[in-house]
Amino acid sequence: MLKRLYRWLDLRIGVGEIVEKELTGYLLPRNINEWYSLGSVLLVIFALQVITGMLLMIYYVPDADKAFKSVTFIMNEVPFGWLIRLCHAVGSNMMVAVLILHMLSTLLMGSYKAPRELNWVTGFTLLALVQGISLTGYLAPWSQLSFWATTVATNSASAIPVAGPYLVEFLRGGKLVGPPTLGRFFALHAAVLPVVIAAFIGAHLFLLKRTGISAPPFGREGTATPFEAQQYHYQGHPGGIPFFPNYVLQDLSSISIYFAVFLAVVFFWPGMPFTPDAFVPADPFKTPAHIKPEWYFLANYQTLKIFPSELLGLSVQAAAMTFLALLPFIDRSPERHPLKRPVFLTLVIAGILLWIALSVWGHLS
C-alpha cells in the first residue's frame, strides 16, 4: 500500500525527484560527527513544545483570577494533565540547554565563519527568542514565583536612560505587574513568539541548505578549501555520505538519547523546574524571601548585582551579547581548528567558566 501511495504521489508531484535530490542526493562530509545532530534534536523539542502548549491551552485560562486555579485543575483533575505540563516545563529548560550546546559546538568548530555568517546570526537570534518565550511563559501559572520573578525581570528595563520607565510600563501594561501583564505575556508566549521562532527556524534551514554543512575541522575534510573561504553560495561535499539514510540514523540516535534524558527528568526529577513558591498563588502584597530567575538567567541576574548601577550591568551584558552576535564579522581568520587557535580557545573556556561561576554565585547568593 505504501509503495502504491508513493507511486501515486510520484506521478503527480515528483516525490522521487525530491527524495533523490533533497535526501539521498544531499551529501554530508564523511567526518561529520554527533554534534551536528543537535539541530535535529532542537526541531523535535520545538515541535513537542508546540504540541504540549496547544494541549495546555485547552484548559488554561489566561486571567489573573483564574490562571492559578486552571493550572491546579490541569495538574490534579485533567487526565494526564500533570504529564503534559511537566513535559512543557521540562522541555522549556531542555530546549535552552540543548540550544546552548548547539551554539558552543558551532563556536568551537568554527562553523560560524564565512560563508556562514548569517547562519550564526539567525541561530543567535533564535537563542534570544527562546529565552524570551521561556520568560513570557514563566508568568502563566500566576504563582508567587512567576509573579515576583516577572516583577524583577521587567524592573531591570527601568535602568535604561529616558526610555526605561516607558518600556517597563509597556511590558507590564501598567505601573505594576498585574492582569494586563498576564494578557500581554500570554499573547507573546502563545501567538507572537512561536510564529517568529518558526520563521527564523525556516530562515536558518534555508541558509543551511544554501551554504551547505560545514565540514568538521578534524580529519581528511577538515581543512577549509578556497571555495569555502571565497565563494558565498552552496557548497557540496563530493564523495560524502548521503543525508538519508546514513545521517538520519545518527539524528534518530541523538533524538532517542535526548528523550531518555528528558523522560528521566520528567519521571524521576519532576520538581526540577519548580520551587515551593511555584505552588502558591500570586500575592502582590507579600514578597517571597528568595526570588531568583531560571538557571539560564542567573548569570545575568548576578551581573546586575555586581555593578554599582543597573545601567552599567545592562551595558556590559549588551556589549557582550553584541560581540557574540557579530563574532563572524570580527573573527575573519580562515582557521577553524580550535587547537590551532589557542587565544580563541582560551577566551571561550574562560567565558564558559565565568558564566558558570556567575550562575552558581547567583544561585547561592
Short mmCIF file of C-alpha atoms in Angstrom, two decimals:
data_model
loop_
_atom_site.label_atom_id
_atom_site.label_comp_id
_atom_site.label_asym_id
_atom_site.label_seq_id
_atom_site.Cartn_x
_atom_site.Cartn_y
_atom_site.Cartn_z
CA MET A 1 0.00 0.00 0.00
CA LEU A 2 2.86 2.39 0.85
CA LYS A 3 4.54 1.65 -2.48
CA ARG A 4 1.29 2.36 -4.35
CA LEU A 5 0.87 5.65 -2.44
CA TYR A 6 4.48 6.57 -3.21
CA ARG A 7 3.99 5.86 -6.95
CA TRP A 8 0.71 7.83 -6.94
CA LEU A 9 2.43 10.87 -5.39
CA ASP A 10 5.47 10.47 -7.63
CA LEU A 11 3.35 10.64 -10.78
CA ARG A 12 1.64 13.83 -9.62
CA ILE A 13 4.24 15.90 -7.75
CA GLY A 14 7.54 14.11 -8.45
CA VAL A 15 8.21 12.80 -4.95
CA GLY A 16 11.01 10.57 -6.28
CA GLU A 17 12.91 13.56 -7.62
CA ILE A 18 12.51 15.40 -4.29
CA VAL A 19 13.78 12.38 -2.33
CA GLU A 20 16.71 11.84 -4.68
CA LYS A 21 17.74 15.50 -4.71
CA GLU A 22 16.99 16.61 -1.16
CA LEU A 23 17.58 13.42 0.87
CA THR A 24 19.67 10.70 -0.76
CA GLY A 25 21.33 13.20 -3.10
CA TYR A 26 22.21 15.68 -0.32
CA LEU A 27 25.77 14.76 0.67
CA LEU A 28 27.41 15.50 4.01
CA PRO A 29 31.11 15.43 4.98
CA ARG A 30 32.40 11.94 5.73
CA ASN A 31 33.93 13.10 9.01
CA ILE A 32 30.69 14.66 10.28
CA ASN A 33 30.11 13.95 13.99
CA GLU A 34 27.30 13.63 16.54
CA TRP A 35 27.33 17.32 17.48
CA TYR A 36 25.80 18.17 14.11
CA SER A 37 22.61 16.31 15.07
CA LEU A 38 21.74 18.79 17.85
CA GLY A 39 19.87 20.90 15.30
CA SER A 40 17.50 18.00 14.59
CA VAL A 41 17.06 17.45 18.34
CA LEU A 42 16.07 21.11 18.70
CA LEU A 43 13.47 20.77 15.94
CA VAL A 44 11.91 17.84 17.81
CA ILE A 45 11.93 19.80 21.10
CA PHE A 46 10.26 22.82 19.47
CA ALA A 47 7.58 20.58 17.92
CA LEU A 48 6.95 18.94 21.30
CA GLN A 49 6.68 22.35 22.97
CA VAL A 50 4.10 23.48 20.42
CA ILE A 51 2.04 20.29 20.85
CA THR A 52 2.10 20.33 24.67
CA GLY A 53 1.41 24.07 24.67
CA MET A 54 -1.67 23.61 22.49
CA LEU A 55 -2.93 20.83 24.78
CA LEU A 56 -2.44 23.04 27.86
CA MET A 57 -4.37 25.90 26.22
CA ILE A 58 -7.49 23.70 26.12
CA TYR A 59 -7.84 24.09 29.92
CA TYR A 60 -5.62 27.05 30.80
CA VAL A 61 -7.40 30.38 31.43
CA PRO A 62 -5.17 33.49 30.94
CA ASP A 63 -6.97 35.52 33.59
CA ALA A 64 -5.39 36.75 36.82
CA ASP A 65 -8.29 35.41 38.91
CA LYS A 66 -8.43 32.02 37.19
CA ALA A 67 -4.92 31.24 35.89
CA PHE A 68 -3.56 29.58 39.04
CA LYS A 69 -6.79 27.61 39.56
CA SER A 70 -6.75 26.42 35.94
CA VAL A 71 -3.13 25.22 36.30
CA THR A 72 -4.07 23.41 39.53
CA PHE A 73 -7.03 21.84 37.72
CA ILE A 74 -4.71 20.68 34.90
CA MET A 75 -2.27 19.13 37.40
CA ASN A 76 -4.87 17.43 39.61
CA GLU A 77 -8.05 16.79 37.60
CA VAL A 78 -7.30 16.57 33.88
CA PRO A 79 -6.28 13.02 32.83
CA PHE A 80 -2.50 13.10 32.24
CA GLY A 81 -2.60 16.89 32.64
CA TRP A 82 0.32 16.68 35.08
CA LEU A 83 2.35 14.85 32.44
CA ILE A 84 1.59 17.40 29.73
CA ARG A 85 2.50 20.31 32.00
CA LEU A 86 5.70 18.64 33.19
CA CYS A 87 6.71 17.86 29.60
CA HIS A 88 6.15 21.52 28.70
CA ALA A 89 8.03 22.90 31.72
CA VAL A 90 10.96 20.47 31.49
CA GLY A 91 11.05 20.84 27.69
CA SER A 92 11.45 24.61 28.06
CA ASN A 93 14.58 24.14 30.18
CA MET A 94 15.93 21.37 27.96
CA MET A 95 15.45 23.47 24.82
CA VAL A 96 17.63 26.24 26.23
CA ALA A 97 20.28 23.72 27.37
CA VAL A 98 20.46 21.92 24.00
CA LEU A 99 20.49 25.24 22.12
CA ILE A 100 23.44 26.43 24.21
CA LEU A 101 25.29 23.17 23.45
CA HIS A 102 24.49 23.61 19.74
CA MET A 103 25.88 27.16 19.78
CA LEU A 104 29.01 26.05 21.67
CA SER A 105 29.73 23.26 19.18
CA THR A 106 29.31 25.74 16.32
CA LEU A 107 31.63 28.16 18.11
CA LEU A 108 34.39 25.64 18.86
CA MET A 109 34.36 24.09 15.37
CA GLY A 110 34.45 27.50 13.68
CA SER A 111 31.27 26.80 11.73
CA TYR A 112 30.21 30.44 12.12
CA LYS A 113 32.91 31.61 9.69
CA ALA A 114 32.48 32.62 6.04
CA PRO A 115 30.30 31.86 4.20
CA ARG A 116 28.03 31.04 7.15
CA GLU A 117 27.85 34.35 8.98
CA LEU A 118 24.08 34.62 8.54
CA ASN A 119 23.62 31.08 9.88
CA TRP A 120 25.25 32.22 13.12
CA VAL A 121 23.24 35.46 13.30
CA THR A 122 19.91 33.65 12.84
CA GLY A 123 20.95 30.98 15.36
CA PHE A 124 21.99 33.62 17.91
CA THR A 125 18.67 35.41 17.36
CA LEU A 126 16.87 32.11 17.98
CA LEU A 127 18.72 31.76 21.31
CA ALA A 128 17.43 35.19 22.37
CA LEU A 129 13.90 34.38 21.17
CA VAL A 130 13.86 31.03 23.01
CA GLN A 131 14.90 32.78 26.22
CA GLY A 132 12.18 35.36 25.56
CA ILE A 133 9.46 32.77 25.06
CA SER A 134 10.60 31.00 28.25
CA LEU A 135 10.41 34.28 30.19
CA THR A 136 6.92 35.13 28.92
CA GLY A 137 5.67 31.63 29.71
CA TYR A 138 7.06 31.91 33.24
CA LEU A 139 4.20 34.23 34.28
CA ALA A 140 1.44 31.96 33.00
CA PRO A 141 0.83 29.96 36.25
CA TRP A 142 0.32 33.27 38.16
CA SER A 143 2.13 31.86 41.21
CA GLN A 144 4.24 33.71 43.76
CA LEU A 145 7.40 32.64 41.95
CA SER A 146 6.22 33.68 38.48
CA PHE A 147 4.67 36.97 39.68
CA TRP A 148 7.70 38.24 41.57
CA ALA A 149 10.27 36.87 39.11
CA THR A 150 8.46 38.78 36.35
CA THR A 151 8.41 41.89 38.55
CA VAL A 152 12.20 41.69 39.00
CA ALA A 153 12.83 40.91 35.30
CA THR A 154 10.69 43.73 33.93
CA ASN A 155 12.04 46.19 36.51
CA SER A 156 15.54 45.74 35.06
CA ALA A 157 14.47 47.66 31.95
CA SER A 158 13.88 50.77 34.10
CA ALA A 159 17.68 51.32 34.21
CA ILE A 160 17.70 52.26 30.51
CA PRO A 161 18.01 56.07 30.26
CA VAL A 162 14.93 58.05 29.17
CA ALA A 163 13.01 55.13 27.62
CA GLY A 164 13.36 52.80 30.63
CA PRO A 165 10.22 53.73 32.61
CA TYR A 166 8.09 53.80 29.45
CA LEU A 167 9.43 50.39 28.39
CA VAL A 168 8.59 48.90 31.80
CA GLU A 169 5.06 50.30 31.63
CA PHE A 170 4.68 48.99 28.08
CA LEU A 171 5.78 45.48 29.09
CA ARG A 172 3.56 45.40 32.17
CA GLY A 173 0.56 47.20 30.71
CA GLY A 174 0.64 49.47 33.75
CA LYS A 175 2.83 50.71 36.58
CA LEU A 176 2.89 47.30 38.29
CA VAL A 177 2.69 43.65 37.25
CA GLY A 178 -1.00 42.80 37.09
CA PRO A 179 -3.77 41.30 34.92
CA PRO A 180 -2.74 43.33 31.82
CA THR A 181 0.80 41.91 32.16
CA LEU A 182 -0.53 38.37 32.13
CA GLY A 183 -2.56 39.10 28.99
CA ARG A 184 0.39 40.65 27.17
CA PHE A 185 2.84 37.93 28.17
CA PHE A 186 0.39 35.18 27.23
CA ALA A 187 -0.21 36.75 23.80
CA LEU A 188 3.55 36.94 23.23
CA HIS A 189 4.11 33.41 24.52
CA ALA A 190 1.27 31.65 22.69
CA ALA A 191 0.86 33.65 19.47
CA VAL A 192 3.65 36.07 18.57
CA LEU A 193 6.93 34.42 19.61
CA PRO A 194 6.15 30.89 18.30
CA VAL A 195 5.45 32.35 14.84
CA VAL A 196 8.62 34.46 14.93
CA ILE A 197 10.69 31.47 16.11
CA ALA A 198 9.21 29.27 13.35
CA ALA A 199 10.09 31.95 10.78
CA PHE A 200 13.69 32.17 11.99
CA ILE A 201 13.97 28.36 12.02
CA GLY A 202 12.84 28.39 8.37
CA ALA A 203 15.41 31.08 7.54
CA HIS A 204 18.12 29.14 9.40
CA LEU A 205 17.35 25.92 7.50
CA PHE A 206 17.22 27.81 4.19
CA LEU A 207 20.66 29.32 4.84
CA LEU A 208 21.97 25.92 5.92
CA LYS A 209 20.75 24.41 2.65
CA ARG A 210 22.25 27.21 0.55
CA THR A 211 25.68 27.33 2.21
CA GLY A 212 25.90 23.60 2.95
CA ILE A 213 27.01 21.79 6.10
CA SER A 214 30.47 22.86 7.22
CA ALA A 215 32.96 20.01 7.44
CA PRO A 216 34.34 19.48 10.98
CA PRO A 217 37.85 20.94 11.30
CA PHE A 218 39.25 17.48 12.06
CA GLY A 219 40.36 14.69 9.73
CA ARG A 220 40.53 14.48 5.96
CA GLU A 221 37.82 17.04 5.17
CA GLY A 222 38.70 19.41 7.99
CA THR A 223 40.75 21.98 6.06
CA ALA A 224 38.95 24.99 4.65
CA THR A 225 39.05 24.96 0.86
CA PRO A 226 39.49 28.06 -1.32
CA PHE A 227 35.90 27.53 -2.46
CA GLU A 228 34.64 27.68 1.11
CA ALA A 229 36.79 30.67 2.01
CA GLN A 230 35.97 32.77 -1.06
CA GLN A 231 32.63 31.72 -2.56
CA TYR A 232 29.35 32.68 -0.92
CA HIS A 233 26.91 30.12 -2.31
CA TYR A 234 26.03 26.45 -1.98
CA GLN A 235 28.86 24.09 -1.02
CA GLY A 236 28.53 20.39 -1.76
CA HIS A 237 30.68 17.54 -0.45
CA PRO A 238 31.64 15.28 -3.39
CA GLY A 239 32.28 11.76 -2.17
CA GLY A 240 30.44 12.45 1.07
CA ILE A 241 27.72 10.40 2.77
CA PRO A 242 24.02 10.87 1.87
CA PHE A 243 21.82 12.57 4.44
CA PHE A 244 19.26 9.79 4.03
CA PRO A 245 19.53 7.13 5.31
CA ASN A 246 23.10 7.48 6.67
CA TYR A 247 22.92 10.61 8.82
CA VAL A 248 19.21 10.28 9.54
CA LEU A 249 20.15 7.27 11.69
CA GLN A 250 22.56 9.47 13.67
CA ASP A 251 19.82 12.08 14.08
CA LEU A 252 17.43 9.41 15.36
CA SER A 253 20.08 8.12 17.78
CA SER A 254 20.64 11.61 19.22
CA ILE A 255 16.88 12.22 19.46
CA SER A 256 16.49 8.90 21.31
CA ILE A 257 19.24 9.87 23.78
CA TYR A 258 17.51 13.21 24.32
CA PHE A 259 14.17 11.52 25.04
CA ALA A 260 15.88 9.15 27.52
CA VAL A 261 17.29 12.13 29.46
CA PHE A 262 14.07 14.15 29.06
CA LEU A 263 11.78 11.37 30.35
CA ALA A 264 14.21 10.57 33.18
CA VAL A 265 13.84 14.17 34.39
CA VAL A 266 10.04 14.14 33.93
CA PHE A 267 9.51 10.93 35.92
CA PHE A 268 12.41 10.89 38.41
CA TRP A 269 13.04 14.62 39.00
CA PRO A 270 9.65 16.27 38.37
CA GLY A 271 10.39 19.12 40.77
CA MET A 272 13.36 20.33 38.71
CA PRO A 273 11.50 23.26 37.03
CA PHE A 274 9.73 24.32 40.23
CA THR A 275 10.40 25.78 43.69
CA PRO A 276 7.97 25.85 46.66
CA ASP A 277 6.78 29.34 45.63
CA ALA A 278 5.60 27.85 42.32
CA PHE A 279 2.76 26.14 44.21
CA VAL A 280 1.43 29.26 45.95
CA PRO A 281 -0.95 31.68 44.18
CA ALA A 282 0.42 35.15 43.43
CA ASP A 283 0.12 37.70 46.24
CA PRO A 284 1.12 41.26 45.20
CA PHE A 285 1.31 42.27 48.89
CA LYS A 286 3.73 39.56 50.05
CA THR A 287 7.23 39.41 48.61
CA PRO A 288 8.94 35.98 48.99
CA ALA A 289 12.36 35.99 50.64
CA HIS A 290 14.33 34.33 47.84
CA ILE A 291 13.13 35.09 44.32
CA LYS A 292 15.56 34.09 41.59
CA PRO A 293 15.19 33.71 37.82
CA GLU A 294 15.57 30.47 35.86
CA TRP A 295 19.07 28.95 35.73
CA TYR A 296 19.83 30.39 32.28
CA PHE A 297 19.24 33.95 33.58
CA LEU A 298 21.21 33.53 36.82
CA ALA A 299 24.46 34.89 35.33
CA ASN A 300 22.62 37.99 34.04
CA TYR A 301 20.94 38.36 37.44
CA GLN A 302 24.25 38.19 39.31
CA THR A 303 25.96 40.57 36.86
CA LEU A 304 23.38 43.24 37.68
CA LYS A 305 24.14 42.78 41.39
CA ILE A 306 27.92 43.05 40.93
CA PHE A 307 27.95 46.50 39.35
CA PRO A 308 27.08 49.61 41.37
CA SER A 309 24.33 50.61 38.94
CA GLU A 310 21.89 48.51 36.91
CA LEU A 311 22.63 50.63 33.82
CA LEU A 312 26.31 49.65 33.94
CA GLY A 313 25.39 45.98 34.40
CA LEU A 314 22.97 46.10 31.47
CA SER A 315 25.56 47.90 29.32
CA VAL A 316 28.19 45.21 29.99
CA GLN A 317 25.71 42.46 29.10
CA ALA A 318 24.58 44.28 25.96
CA ALA A 319 28.21 44.72 24.85
CA ALA A 320 28.93 41.01 25.41
CA MET A 321 25.81 39.92 23.51
CA THR A 322 26.58 42.29 20.63
CA PHE A 323 30.15 40.97 20.43
CA LEU A 324 28.91 37.36 20.27
CA ALA A 325 26.25 38.19 17.67
CA LEU A 326 28.82 39.90 15.41
CA LEU A 327 31.63 37.38 16.04
CA PRO A 328 31.69 36.05 12.42
CA PHE A 329 32.39 39.59 11.19
CA ILE A 330 35.09 40.16 13.83
CA ASP A 331 36.93 36.83 13.59
CA ARG A 332 37.91 36.79 9.89
CA SER A 333 40.67 34.16 10.09
CA PRO A 334 40.01 31.10 7.87
CA GLU A 335 41.48 28.76 10.52
CA ARG A 336 38.76 26.70 12.22
CA HIS A 337 40.59 24.04 14.26
CA PRO A 338 40.23 25.02 17.96
CA LEU A 339 43.69 23.73 18.94
CA LYS A 340 45.26 25.90 16.25
CA ARG A 341 43.53 28.98 17.75
CA PRO A 342 44.95 28.94 21.32
CA VAL A 343 43.97 32.53 22.17
CA PHE A 344 40.42 31.99 20.94
CA LEU A 345 40.12 28.64 22.77
CA THR A 346 41.40 30.21 26.00
CA LEU A 347 38.86 33.03 25.74
CA VAL A 348 36.00 30.58 25.06
CA ILE A 349 36.92 28.38 28.05
CA ALA A 350 37.33 31.46 30.26
CA GLY A 351 33.93 32.76 29.11
CA ILE A 352 32.23 29.43 29.85
CA LEU A 353 33.84 29.21 33.32
CA LEU A 354 32.84 32.83 34.05
CA TRP A 355 29.23 32.14 33.03
CA ILE A 356 29.12 29.02 35.23
CA ALA A 357 30.69 30.86 38.17
CA LEU A 358 28.23 33.76 37.90
CA SER A 359 25.32 31.31 37.65
CA VAL A 360 26.42 29.39 40.75
CA TRP A 361 27.06 32.67 42.59
CA GLY A 362 23.62 33.93 41.59
CA HIS A 363 22.02 30.70 42.81
CA LEU A 364 23.79 30.76 46.19
CA SER A 365 23.67 34.49 46.86
#
